[in-house]
Amino acid sequence: MKLGFEEHRIIPAIMIGGSGTRLWPLSRVNKPKQFLCLDSAQSSSFFQQALERFLTPQYGLPWLMSASETLIHAEEQVRQGEFSVGGLIVEPSMQGTAAAIAALTVAISKMDPAGLNAILLVAPSDHLIKDPSQFSAQVARAIPLALEQDRIVTFGITPEHPETGFGYIRPGDPILSDGVACGYAIRQGDFLEKPSLENAKRYVKDGYCWNAGIFMFRAGVMMQELARHAPRTLLAAQNAIELARVTNHRSYPSIWLDETSFRTAPSDVPIDTAVMERTTCGAVVPCTGIGWSDIGSLSSLYEATASKDAYGNALSGPVIALETTNTLVFARNDRKVVLIGLDNMIVVDDDDALLIAPMDEAQKVKDAVGHLKRHKQPETHATKTQLFAWGRVALVTRLGQIVVFTFSLLPGMSIALRAPATSWENWVVTAGEIAVVQNGSVHDMAPSDSLFPERDQIASLHNHSPASAAIMVVRHYDAAGMTPVTAADLLELVSYEEPQQNVNFVPMSVTAMREDENYLTN
């Protein structure tokens, strides 16, 4: 019997990670590319587009696998888009895709009603797929491979041109379902590293596929192959899940993997190396016409951008382009950018960094980032805005010994801050209402109200209103050279001793959570 979406539910598992350097300065460590909206024709980030891809009834609620560094962004964008999520797993360290997929598989096999028969579709959060319906058609085509023939399926991309920046997959013998080829066998030696241009041309001619890093499999099959080929990785994932801390303060369970257990997995090992290059259960489904791109460079971002002007320019922000062609421009700090006589260039004017490069030198951006890292420049990892679970901090300006910044509190949130001992500052509420407690005195502050916190004293802030509250701070340091250079360094957070009514953490093991029949409705 031929199976499709109607007969079996697919559980999407979206991988959220990345260092945020390939599209620098648009992306940084504290805001990788999957959380950016970079095409004026789209109102969603790459991550939100990945969630939207699985909104059709054919899919179950998606699970998310997030690095701890990207968790705040992921939760914020899930909340902003009002997405429903099946669950969230938080990686305490980046051990590679083998360990991440192992943890996802173990967790879902324990918590999904289908157990070991659950079908997972693992996909990156930062890729572009312009035709989701065509992609879903390819997924439906692959269901018999995963469900009937116990294959671990990878979705390859039919190349549009020779590309040296991707790995390739060599399809083997066709695999039939009801007499129809629905995929091709792959075995050891069929995963090929990034080639030279000469080899890339040969690979395209011989019908090889780009490796997109998208996989589908039955949970039991993946666990079987992990046990056979990567037992240390599987054991680390099982222990990390069993000892995990689970919270239910949102509409979905969040599983915080046990760090000690998870770190016992071999580090930086991709699933290709751990399993796919060794298993006899591998299969590839070539995908054509889905509009895929990994957006791995600023030049690939330009190629994927739908909104270009009549001269081939992709312009974002207050840009004036005169006699300019085939150029990518981002003006992101409200400063007008004027271009005259440029062709095939990249210009990114961000809040704290300016990049100008020829389009065909886009791959060298990583070299520039490496140079900045070696010289310990903060622009490699931070932006002028830092997100926190309780709100955000934004650096407005620095001038000598004076720093101006804002911070906001989400509805229902409370924090405690220690005022610097080496500066004086003035707070002015710019939005919302906020209660500030200092030295036992309560100050109920509304817009335009101001306060001068005492040096080296702790102040507790409470936002009990239904809207976000914001405060602008003008801080004057006693000496030059003391001013912080990133938004993350502006506030000294201290323990808030009173219970926070907006948070209801209920730690329990995954096993106990599975036994609690009401955990999904808590």
Short mmCIF file of C-alpha atoms in Angstrom, two decimals:
data_model
loop_
_atom_site.label_atom_id
_atom_site.label_comp_id
_atom_site.label_asym_id
_atom_site.label_seq_id
_atom_site.Cartn_x
_atom_site.Cartn_y
_atom_site.Cartn_z
CA MET A 1 0.00 0.00 0.00
CA LYS A 2 1.33 3.42 -0.95
CA LEU A 3 1.45 5.74 2.04
CA GLY A 4 1.19 9.52 2.09
CA PHE A 5 0.40 12.30 4.49
CA GLU A 6 -3.17 11.06 4.84
CA GLU A 7 -1.99 7.79 6.41
CA HIS A 8 0.85 9.02 8.60
CA ARG A 9 1.72 12.19 10.48
CA ILE A 10 5.18 13.70 10.10
CA ILE A 11 6.81 15.42 13.08
CA PRO A 12 9.02 18.32 11.92
CA ALA A 13 12.14 18.86 14.02
CA ILE A 14 13.74 22.25 13.37
CA MET A 15 17.43 22.65 14.21
CA ILE A 16 18.31 26.09 15.57
CA GLY A 17 22.00 26.89 15.93
CA GLY A 18 24.83 28.62 14.13
CA SER A 19 27.50 31.14 14.96
CA GLY A 20 26.00 34.04 13.02
CA THR A 21 29.10 34.97 11.03
CA ARG A 22 28.41 34.03 7.39
CA LEU A 23 26.21 37.07 6.77
CA TRP A 24 28.22 39.46 8.94
CA PRO A 25 27.54 42.23 9.83
CA LEU A 26 23.84 41.50 9.34
CA SER A 27 24.14 38.46 11.58
CA ARG A 28 26.20 38.07 14.74
CA VAL A 29 26.72 35.45 17.43
CA ASN A 30 23.96 37.08 19.49
CA LYS A 31 21.56 37.10 16.52
CA PRO A 32 22.29 34.46 13.85
CA LYS A 33 20.86 34.66 10.36
CA GLN A 34 17.85 32.39 11.00
CA PHE A 35 16.26 35.14 13.09
CA LEU A 36 16.69 37.86 10.47
CA CYS A 37 14.13 39.06 7.93
CA LEU A 38 16.28 40.11 4.99
CA ASP A 39 13.89 40.25 2.03
CA SER A 40 11.42 43.12 1.83
CA ALA A 41 9.05 40.73 0.05
CA GLN A 42 8.90 38.63 3.25
CA SER A 43 7.64 39.66 6.68
CA SER A 44 9.04 36.57 8.43
CA SER A 45 12.53 35.52 9.47
CA PHE A 46 14.08 32.36 8.03
CA PHE A 47 13.17 30.56 11.27
CA GLN A 48 9.57 31.75 11.11
CA GLN A 49 9.38 30.69 7.45
CA ALA A 50 10.53 27.22 8.54
CA LEU A 51 7.67 27.13 11.07
CA GLU A 52 5.19 28.36 8.45
CA ARG A 53 6.34 25.59 6.11
CA PHE A 54 4.83 23.02 8.48
CA LEU A 55 1.50 24.70 9.26
CA THR A 56 -0.47 22.44 6.92
CA PRO A 57 -2.51 19.58 8.45
CA GLN A 58 -0.16 16.98 6.99
CA TYR A 59 2.41 17.78 9.68
CA GLY A 60 2.28 17.44 13.44
CA LEU A 61 3.37 20.24 15.74
CA PRO A 62 7.07 20.97 15.18
CA TRP A 63 9.74 20.33 17.77
CA LEU A 64 12.60 22.79 18.15
CA MET A 65 16.24 22.03 18.95
CA SER A 66 17.88 25.22 20.14
CA ALA A 67 21.30 26.13 21.42
CA SER A 68 21.09 27.91 24.76
CA GLU A 69 22.53 31.05 23.11
CA THR A 70 19.69 31.25 20.58
CA LEU A 71 16.85 30.22 22.89
CA ILE A 72 15.69 33.75 23.67
CA HIS A 73 15.35 34.63 19.98
CA ALA A 74 13.55 31.39 19.21
CA GLU A 75 11.00 31.85 21.99
CA GLU A 76 10.45 35.49 21.07
CA GLN A 77 9.76 34.68 17.41
CA VAL A 78 7.48 31.77 18.30
CA ARG A 79 5.53 34.16 20.52
CA GLN A 80 5.47 36.95 17.93
CA GLY A 81 4.21 34.64 15.20
CA GLU A 82 1.72 32.92 17.54
CA PHE A 83 3.04 29.53 16.42
CA SER A 84 2.11 26.27 18.09
CA VAL A 85 5.05 24.07 19.04
CA GLY A 86 5.15 20.44 20.14
CA GLY A 87 8.21 20.84 22.33
CA LEU A 88 11.58 22.50 22.74
CA ILE A 89 14.95 20.90 23.53
CA VAL A 90 17.77 23.15 24.79
CA GLU A 91 21.36 22.13 24.02
CA PRO A 92 23.77 23.14 26.82
CA SER A 93 26.67 22.83 24.37
CA MET A 94 27.13 22.46 20.63
CA GLN A 95 28.20 18.84 20.15
CA GLY A 96 27.35 18.58 16.44
CA THR A 97 24.30 17.46 14.50
CA ALA A 98 24.76 13.77 15.43
CA ALA A 99 24.25 14.50 19.14
CA ALA A 100 21.46 16.99 18.43
CA ILE A 101 19.51 14.56 16.23
CA ALA A 102 20.10 11.78 18.75
CA ALA A 103 18.59 13.91 21.54
CA LEU A 104 15.62 14.87 19.37
CA THR A 105 14.99 11.27 18.43
CA VAL A 106 15.18 9.98 22.00
CA ALA A 107 12.91 12.74 23.34
CA ILE A 108 10.24 12.41 20.66
CA SER A 109 10.25 8.60 20.87
CA LYS A 110 9.51 8.92 24.60
CA MET A 111 6.91 11.66 24.40
CA ASP A 112 5.05 11.19 21.11
CA PRO A 113 2.16 8.68 21.10
CA ALA A 114 3.76 6.90 18.11
CA GLY A 115 6.87 6.14 20.17
CA LEU A 116 9.60 4.43 18.15
CA ASN A 117 7.32 4.52 15.09
CA ALA A 118 7.21 8.32 15.05
CA ILE A 119 8.42 9.74 11.71
CA LEU A 120 10.75 12.71 12.16
CA LEU A 121 11.59 15.30 9.50
CA VAL A 122 14.77 17.09 10.62
CA ALA A 123 15.43 20.40 8.87
CA PRO A 124 17.68 23.45 9.43
CA SER A 125 16.06 26.68 10.55
CA ASP A 126 18.14 28.98 8.33
CA HIS A 127 17.50 27.62 4.83
CA LEU A 128 15.19 29.11 2.23
CA ILE A 129 12.57 27.01 0.43
CA LYS A 130 10.56 29.18 -1.95
CA ASP A 131 8.00 26.51 -2.87
CA PRO A 132 6.90 24.76 0.35
CA SER A 133 4.12 22.84 -1.41
CA GLN A 134 6.59 21.29 -3.84
CA PHE A 135 8.84 20.40 -0.92
CA SER A 136 5.91 18.74 0.88
CA ALA A 137 5.24 16.74 -2.27
CA GLN A 138 8.81 15.41 -2.12
CA VAL A 139 8.33 14.57 1.57
CA ALA A 140 5.16 12.61 0.73
CA ARG A 141 7.10 10.78 -1.96
CA ALA A 142 9.66 9.69 0.65
CA ILE A 143 7.22 8.41 3.31
CA PRO A 144 7.22 4.81 2.00
CA LEU A 145 11.02 4.79 2.22
CA ALA A 146 10.99 5.77 5.89
CA LEU A 147 7.90 3.86 7.01
CA GLU A 148 7.79 0.72 4.86
CA GLN A 149 11.46 0.17 4.10
CA ASP A 150 13.07 1.57 7.27
CA ARG A 151 15.32 3.94 5.36
CA ILE A 152 16.98 7.06 6.71
CA VAL A 153 16.13 9.51 3.95
CA THR A 154 18.13 12.58 3.07
CA PHE A 155 16.69 15.14 0.67
CA GLY A 156 19.20 16.17 -1.99
CA ILE A 157 18.89 19.22 -4.19
CA THR A 158 19.15 18.85 -7.96
CA PRO A 159 22.00 21.27 -8.82
CA GLU A 160 21.27 24.31 -10.95
CA HIS A 161 24.98 24.90 -11.61
CA PRO A 162 28.39 23.58 -10.49
CA GLU A 163 28.91 24.74 -6.90
CA THR A 164 32.11 24.35 -4.89
CA GLY A 165 30.56 25.50 -1.62
CA PHE A 166 28.30 22.46 -1.06
CA GLY A 167 28.86 18.80 -0.35
CA TYR A 168 27.38 16.33 -2.86
CA ILE A 169 25.51 13.01 -2.66
CA ARG A 170 25.89 10.30 -5.30
CA PRO A 171 22.56 8.47 -5.85
CA GLY A 172 22.83 4.71 -6.16
CA ASP A 173 20.31 2.12 -7.29
CA PRO A 174 16.64 3.15 -7.42
CA ILE A 175 14.39 2.05 -4.54
CA LEU A 176 10.91 1.01 -5.66
CA SER A 177 7.56 1.34 -3.93
CA ASP A 178 4.58 -0.14 -5.80
CA GLY A 179 6.85 -0.40 -8.82
CA VAL A 180 7.74 3.30 -8.78
CA ALA A 181 11.18 4.70 -7.88
CA CYS A 182 10.71 6.93 -4.83
CA GLY A 183 14.38 7.36 -4.01
CA TYR A 184 17.90 6.01 -4.46
CA ALA A 185 20.11 3.95 -2.21
CA ILE A 186 23.22 5.58 -0.75
CA ARG A 187 26.12 3.87 0.97
CA GLN A 188 29.63 4.52 2.19
CA GLY A 189 31.49 6.72 -0.26
CA ASP A 190 28.36 8.37 -1.65
CA PHE A 191 28.76 11.51 0.53
CA LEU A 192 31.35 13.74 -1.12
CA GLU A 193 33.05 16.77 0.39
CA LYS A 194 33.05 20.23 -1.18
CA PRO A 195 34.72 19.71 -4.58
CA SER A 196 36.98 21.63 -6.88
CA LEU A 197 35.23 23.42 -9.74
CA GLU A 198 36.33 20.69 -12.17
CA ASN A 199 34.85 17.94 -9.96
CA ALA A 200 31.71 19.99 -9.33
CA LYS A 201 31.10 20.16 -13.08
CA ARG A 202 31.49 16.38 -13.30
CA TYR A 203 29.16 15.81 -10.34
CA VAL A 204 26.43 17.91 -11.96
CA LYS A 205 26.85 16.08 -15.27
CA ASP A 206 26.64 12.68 -13.54
CA GLY A 207 23.41 13.53 -11.68
CA TYR A 208 24.74 14.03 -8.16
CA CYS A 209 22.75 16.10 -5.63
CA TRP A 210 23.67 18.93 -3.31
CA ASN A 211 23.59 17.87 0.33
CA ALA A 212 20.90 20.00 2.00
CA GLY A 213 21.11 18.49 5.48
CA ILE A 214 17.39 17.55 5.60
CA PHE A 215 16.54 14.07 6.91
CA MET A 216 13.45 11.91 7.47
CA PHE A 217 13.36 8.65 9.41
CA ARG A 218 11.45 6.48 11.82
CA ALA A 219 12.68 7.10 15.37
CA GLY A 220 13.37 3.43 16.02
CA VAL A 221 15.52 3.13 12.89
CA MET A 222 17.66 6.15 13.76
CA MET A 223 18.18 4.86 17.31
CA GLN A 224 19.12 1.45 15.91
CA GLU A 225 21.71 2.96 13.57
CA LEU A 226 23.07 5.28 16.26
CA ALA A 227 23.50 2.27 18.56
CA ARG A 228 25.36 0.46 15.77
CA HIS A 229 27.58 3.26 14.47
CA ALA A 230 27.68 5.96 17.19
CA PRO A 231 26.91 4.29 20.54
CA ARG A 232 28.64 6.95 22.66
CA THR A 233 26.52 9.64 21.04
CA LEU A 234 23.29 7.73 21.62
CA LEU A 235 24.17 6.96 25.26
CA ALA A 236 25.02 10.61 25.90
CA ALA A 237 21.67 11.68 24.44
CA GLN A 238 19.72 9.08 26.44
CA ASN A 239 21.37 10.12 29.70
CA ALA A 240 20.98 13.83 28.91
CA ILE A 241 17.26 13.29 28.31
CA GLU A 242 16.72 11.11 31.38
CA LEU A 243 18.43 13.66 33.66
CA ALA A 244 16.94 16.67 31.87
CA ARG A 245 15.07 19.47 33.60
CA VAL A 246 11.61 19.92 32.10
CA THR A 247 9.56 23.09 32.40
CA ASN A 248 5.97 23.71 31.39
CA HIS A 249 5.57 27.45 31.90
CA ARG A 250 4.64 27.92 28.24
CA SER A 251 2.13 26.10 26.07
CA TYR A 252 4.77 23.49 25.22
CA PRO A 253 7.29 21.46 27.24
CA SER A 254 10.89 22.69 27.35
CA ILE A 255 13.55 20.03 27.92
CA TRP A 256 16.86 21.33 29.27
CA LEU A 257 19.41 18.62 28.52
CA ASP A 258 21.73 17.59 31.34
CA GLU A 259 25.00 19.30 30.48
CA THR A 260 27.37 16.77 32.04
CA SER A 261 25.74 13.87 30.20
CA PHE A 262 25.44 15.67 26.87
CA ARG A 263 29.08 16.72 26.85
CA THR A 264 30.14 13.06 26.87
CA ALA A 265 29.02 12.83 23.24
CA PRO A 266 31.91 13.20 20.75
CA SER A 267 32.00 16.90 19.89
CA ASP A 268 31.47 18.54 16.51
CA VAL A 269 30.44 15.28 14.80
CA PRO A 270 27.88 15.68 11.98
CA ILE A 271 25.16 13.09 11.41
CA ASP A 272 26.64 12.44 7.95
CA THR A 273 29.90 11.20 9.50
CA ALA A 274 28.35 9.41 12.47
CA VAL A 275 25.59 7.53 10.64
CA MET A 276 24.85 8.36 7.02
CA GLU A 277 28.29 7.43 5.64
CA ARG A 278 28.20 4.09 7.49
CA THR A 279 24.61 2.86 7.42
CA THR A 280 23.17 0.46 4.87
CA CYS A 281 19.74 2.05 5.44
CA GLY A 282 20.46 5.35 3.67
CA ALA A 283 18.44 6.77 0.79
CA VAL A 284 18.35 10.04 -1.09
CA VAL A 285 15.33 11.74 -2.66
CA PRO A 286 16.42 14.35 -5.25
CA CYS A 287 14.35 17.55 -5.05
CA THR A 288 13.78 19.74 -8.07
CA GLY A 289 11.96 23.07 -8.20
CA ILE A 290 11.59 23.71 -4.46
CA GLY A 291 13.62 26.94 -4.62
CA TRP A 292 16.19 25.87 -2.02
CA SER A 293 19.13 27.94 -0.80
CA ASP A 294 21.22 27.64 2.33
CA ILE A 295 21.84 31.45 2.25
CA GLY A 296 25.45 30.66 3.05
CA SER A 297 26.90 34.00 1.95
CA LEU A 298 25.86 37.54 1.14
CA SER A 299 26.11 36.71 -2.57
CA SER A 300 23.68 33.78 -2.17
CA LEU A 301 21.39 36.11 -0.21
CA TYR A 302 21.45 38.48 -3.19
CA GLU A 303 20.63 35.63 -5.59
CA ALA A 304 17.72 34.46 -3.42
CA THR A 305 16.24 37.94 -2.88
CA ALA A 306 12.98 38.24 -4.79
CA SER A 307 12.60 42.02 -4.58
CA LYS A 308 15.11 43.56 -7.01
CA ASP A 309 14.70 46.78 -8.96
CA ALA A 310 14.84 47.13 -12.74
CA TYR A 311 18.65 47.33 -12.59
CA GLY A 312 19.09 44.13 -10.60
CA ASN A 313 19.70 45.89 -7.28
CA ALA A 314 18.44 44.42 -4.01
CA LEU A 315 18.01 47.47 -1.78
CA SER A 316 16.87 47.59 1.83
CA GLY A 317 16.54 50.76 3.90
CA PRO A 318 17.03 54.42 2.97
CA VAL A 319 19.12 53.85 -0.17
CA ILE A 320 19.57 55.99 -3.28
CA ALA A 321 21.26 54.09 -6.13
CA LEU A 322 22.39 56.11 -9.16
CA GLU A 323 23.87 54.35 -12.18
CA THR A 324 24.25 51.28 -9.98
CA THR A 325 23.53 47.71 -11.08
CA ASN A 326 23.43 44.17 -9.63
CA THR A 327 24.27 45.36 -6.12
CA LEU A 328 23.11 44.25 -2.68
CA VAL A 329 22.60 47.06 -0.15
CA PHE A 330 21.38 47.05 3.44
CA ALA A 331 21.06 50.39 5.25
CA ARG A 332 20.01 49.42 8.76
CA ASN A 333 20.70 52.41 11.01
CA ASP A 334 18.40 55.02 9.42
CA ARG A 335 21.38 56.75 7.82
CA LYS A 336 20.86 57.46 4.12
CA VAL A 337 23.20 55.48 1.86
CA VAL A 338 23.89 56.96 -1.59
CA LEU A 339 25.58 54.87 -4.29
CA ILE A 340 26.95 56.15 -7.61
CA GLY A 341 28.29 54.00 -10.42
CA LEU A 342 28.61 50.68 -8.60
CA ASP A 343 28.21 47.25 -10.20
CA ASN A 344 28.14 43.80 -8.63
CA MET A 345 28.91 45.06 -5.12
CA ILE A 346 27.83 44.39 -1.52
CA VAL A 347 27.23 47.28 0.88
CA VAL A 348 25.99 46.64 4.43
CA ASP A 349 25.70 49.67 6.71
CA ASP A 350 24.76 48.35 10.15
CA ASP A 351 24.51 50.14 13.49
CA ASP A 352 28.14 49.56 14.41
CA ALA A 353 29.88 48.17 11.32
CA LEU A 354 30.15 48.94 7.60
CA LEU A 355 31.01 46.27 5.02
CA ILE A 356 31.86 47.02 1.37
CA ALA A 357 32.97 44.18 -0.90
CA PRO A 358 32.76 42.97 -4.49
CA MET A 359 30.01 40.40 -4.93
CA ASP A 360 32.44 37.71 -6.08
CA GLU A 361 34.49 38.15 -2.89
CA ALA A 362 31.54 37.40 -0.57
CA GLN A 363 33.13 34.18 0.72
CA LYS A 364 35.98 36.25 2.19
CA VAL A 365 33.65 37.83 4.73
CA LYS A 366 34.55 34.94 7.03
CA ASP A 367 38.20 35.98 6.74
CA ALA A 368 37.30 39.51 7.81
CA VAL A 369 35.37 38.15 10.79
CA GLY A 370 38.36 35.99 11.70
CA HIS A 371 40.59 39.07 11.62
CA LEU A 372 38.21 40.95 13.93
CA LYS A 373 38.06 37.98 16.31
CA ARG A 374 41.84 37.77 16.54
CA HIS A 375 41.87 41.43 17.53
CA LYS A 376 39.06 40.83 20.06
CA GLN A 377 36.64 43.24 18.39
CA PRO A 378 33.14 43.00 19.94
CA GLU A 379 31.41 43.61 16.61
CA THR A 380 32.03 39.97 15.68
CA HIS A 381 29.66 38.62 18.32
CA ALA A 382 27.44 41.42 19.58
CA THR A 383 25.07 44.06 18.30
CA LYS A 384 23.82 47.23 19.91
CA THR A 385 20.71 45.34 21.04
CA GLN A 386 20.75 42.42 23.46
CA LEU A 387 17.71 40.25 24.06
CA PHE A 388 16.90 38.75 27.47
CA ALA A 389 14.08 36.54 28.70
CA TRP A 390 12.66 39.54 30.57
CA GLY A 391 13.08 42.16 27.79
CA ARG A 392 15.91 43.85 25.92
CA VAL A 393 18.73 46.40 26.24
CA ALA A 394 19.68 48.75 23.39
CA LEU A 395 22.78 50.93 23.27
CA VAL A 396 21.82 54.30 21.78
CA THR A 397 25.11 56.21 21.79
CA ARG A 398 28.48 56.64 23.47
CA LEU A 399 30.20 60.01 23.75
CA GLY A 400 33.29 60.21 25.92
CA GLN A 401 32.24 59.38 29.48
CA ILE A 402 28.53 59.44 28.66
CA VAL A 403 26.47 56.44 27.57
CA VAL A 404 22.80 56.55 26.59
CA PHE A 405 20.82 53.31 26.42
CA THR A 406 17.33 51.95 26.87
CA PHE A 407 16.00 48.81 28.47
CA SER A 408 12.53 47.34 28.46
CA LEU A 409 10.57 44.92 30.63
CA LEU A 410 7.99 42.58 29.14
CA PRO A 411 4.54 42.43 30.77
CA GLY A 412 4.60 40.68 34.13
CA MET A 413 8.41 40.59 34.35
CA SER A 414 10.60 41.56 37.30
CA ILE A 415 14.37 42.06 37.55
CA ALA A 416 16.88 43.39 40.06
CA LEU A 417 19.79 45.64 39.05
CA ARG A 418 22.85 47.00 40.83
CA ALA A 419 23.65 50.60 39.89
CA PRO A 420 27.33 51.13 38.94
CA ALA A 421 29.67 52.35 41.66
CA THR A 422 31.72 54.32 39.14
CA SER A 423 29.02 56.48 37.56
CA TRP A 424 25.86 58.42 38.18
CA GLU A 425 22.77 58.02 36.03
CA ASN A 426 19.28 59.27 35.38
CA TRP A 427 16.33 57.04 34.43
CA VAL A 428 13.34 58.31 32.46
CA VAL A 429 10.34 56.13 31.70
CA THR A 430 9.52 56.36 27.99
CA ALA A 431 6.70 53.80 27.75
CA GLY A 432 4.41 51.84 30.02
CA GLU A 433 4.28 51.82 33.81
CA ILE A 434 6.87 50.36 36.12
CA ALA A 435 7.36 50.00 39.89
CA VAL A 436 10.90 50.56 41.16
CA VAL A 437 11.85 49.49 44.69
CA GLN A 438 15.04 50.91 46.18
CA ASN A 439 16.02 51.02 49.88
CA GLY A 440 12.52 49.99 50.81
CA SER A 441 10.87 52.84 48.92
CA VAL A 442 8.49 52.14 46.04
CA HIS A 443 8.42 54.50 43.07
CA ASP A 444 5.46 54.00 40.70
CA MET A 445 6.73 55.49 37.45
CA ALA A 446 4.81 56.49 34.33
CA PRO A 447 6.04 58.03 31.05
CA SER A 448 8.24 61.14 31.60
CA ASP A 449 8.83 60.27 35.28
CA SER A 450 12.52 60.19 36.22
CA LEU A 451 14.68 58.69 38.96
CA PHE A 452 18.31 59.00 40.07
CA PRO A 453 19.40 55.57 41.39
CA GLU A 454 21.99 55.62 44.16
CA ARG A 455 25.47 54.37 43.32
CA ASP A 456 26.20 50.70 43.99
CA GLN A 457 22.65 50.15 45.26
CA ILE A 458 20.21 47.46 44.17
CA ALA A 459 16.88 48.38 42.62
CA SER A 460 14.06 45.95 41.89
CA LEU A 461 11.85 46.68 38.89
CA HIS A 462 8.38 45.25 38.35
CA ASN A 463 6.15 45.53 35.33
CA HIS A 464 2.69 44.42 36.40
CA SER A 465 0.95 46.08 33.45
CA PRO A 466 -0.28 44.28 30.31
CA ALA A 467 2.14 46.24 28.06
CA SER A 468 5.92 46.45 27.86
CA ALA A 469 7.61 49.19 29.85
CA ALA A 470 10.75 51.04 28.72
CA ILE A 471 13.31 53.22 30.49
CA MET A 472 15.95 55.46 28.94
CA VAL A 473 19.19 55.76 30.93
CA VAL A 474 21.77 58.54 30.68
CA ARG A 475 24.90 57.33 32.48
CA HIS A 476 27.98 59.45 33.18
CA TYR A 477 31.13 57.56 34.12
CA ASP A 478 33.72 59.03 36.46
CA ALA A 479 36.54 58.47 33.99
CA ALA A 480 36.94 57.94 30.26
CA GLY A 481 37.63 54.43 28.99
CA MET A 482 35.18 52.85 31.41
CA THR A 483 32.17 52.79 29.11
CA PRO A 484 30.89 49.36 28.01
CA VAL A 485 31.01 48.70 24.28
CA THR A 486 28.15 46.19 23.93
CA ALA A 487 24.54 46.20 25.07
CA ALA A 488 25.09 42.96 27.02
CA ASP A 489 27.51 44.76 29.39
CA LEU A 490 25.33 47.72 30.34
CA LEU A 491 23.31 46.24 33.20
CA GLU A 492 24.48 44.29 36.24
CA LEU A 493 21.71 41.84 37.02
CA VAL A 494 21.50 40.43 40.53
CA SER A 495 19.32 37.78 42.12
CA TYR A 496 15.71 38.75 42.54
CA GLU A 497 14.69 37.19 45.83
CA GLU A 498 10.92 37.57 45.77
CA PRO A 499 8.94 34.92 43.82
CA GLN A 500 8.15 35.92 40.25
CA GLN A 501 4.46 35.35 39.72
CA ASN A 502 4.83 35.09 35.96
CA VAL A 503 7.10 32.05 36.14
CA ASN A 504 5.96 28.58 37.17
CA PHE A 505 8.86 26.18 36.74
CA VAL A 506 8.00 22.59 37.64
CA PRO A 507 11.20 20.51 37.32
CA MET A 508 10.62 16.85 36.59
CA SER A 509 12.30 14.11 34.65
CA VAL A 510 11.16 13.24 31.15
CA THR A 511 10.01 9.85 32.43
CA ALA A 512 7.85 11.47 35.07
CA MET A 513 6.55 13.94 32.52
CA ARG A 514 5.52 11.11 30.20
CA GLU A 515 3.63 9.48 33.05
CA ASP A 516 1.76 12.70 33.81
CA GLU A 517 -1.22 12.50 31.43
CA ASN A 518 -2.01 16.19 31.88
CA TYR A 519 1.43 17.65 31.14
CA LEU A 520 0.45 19.07 27.77
CA THR A 521 -2.38 21.10 29.27
CA ASN A 522 -0.48 22.49 32.25
#
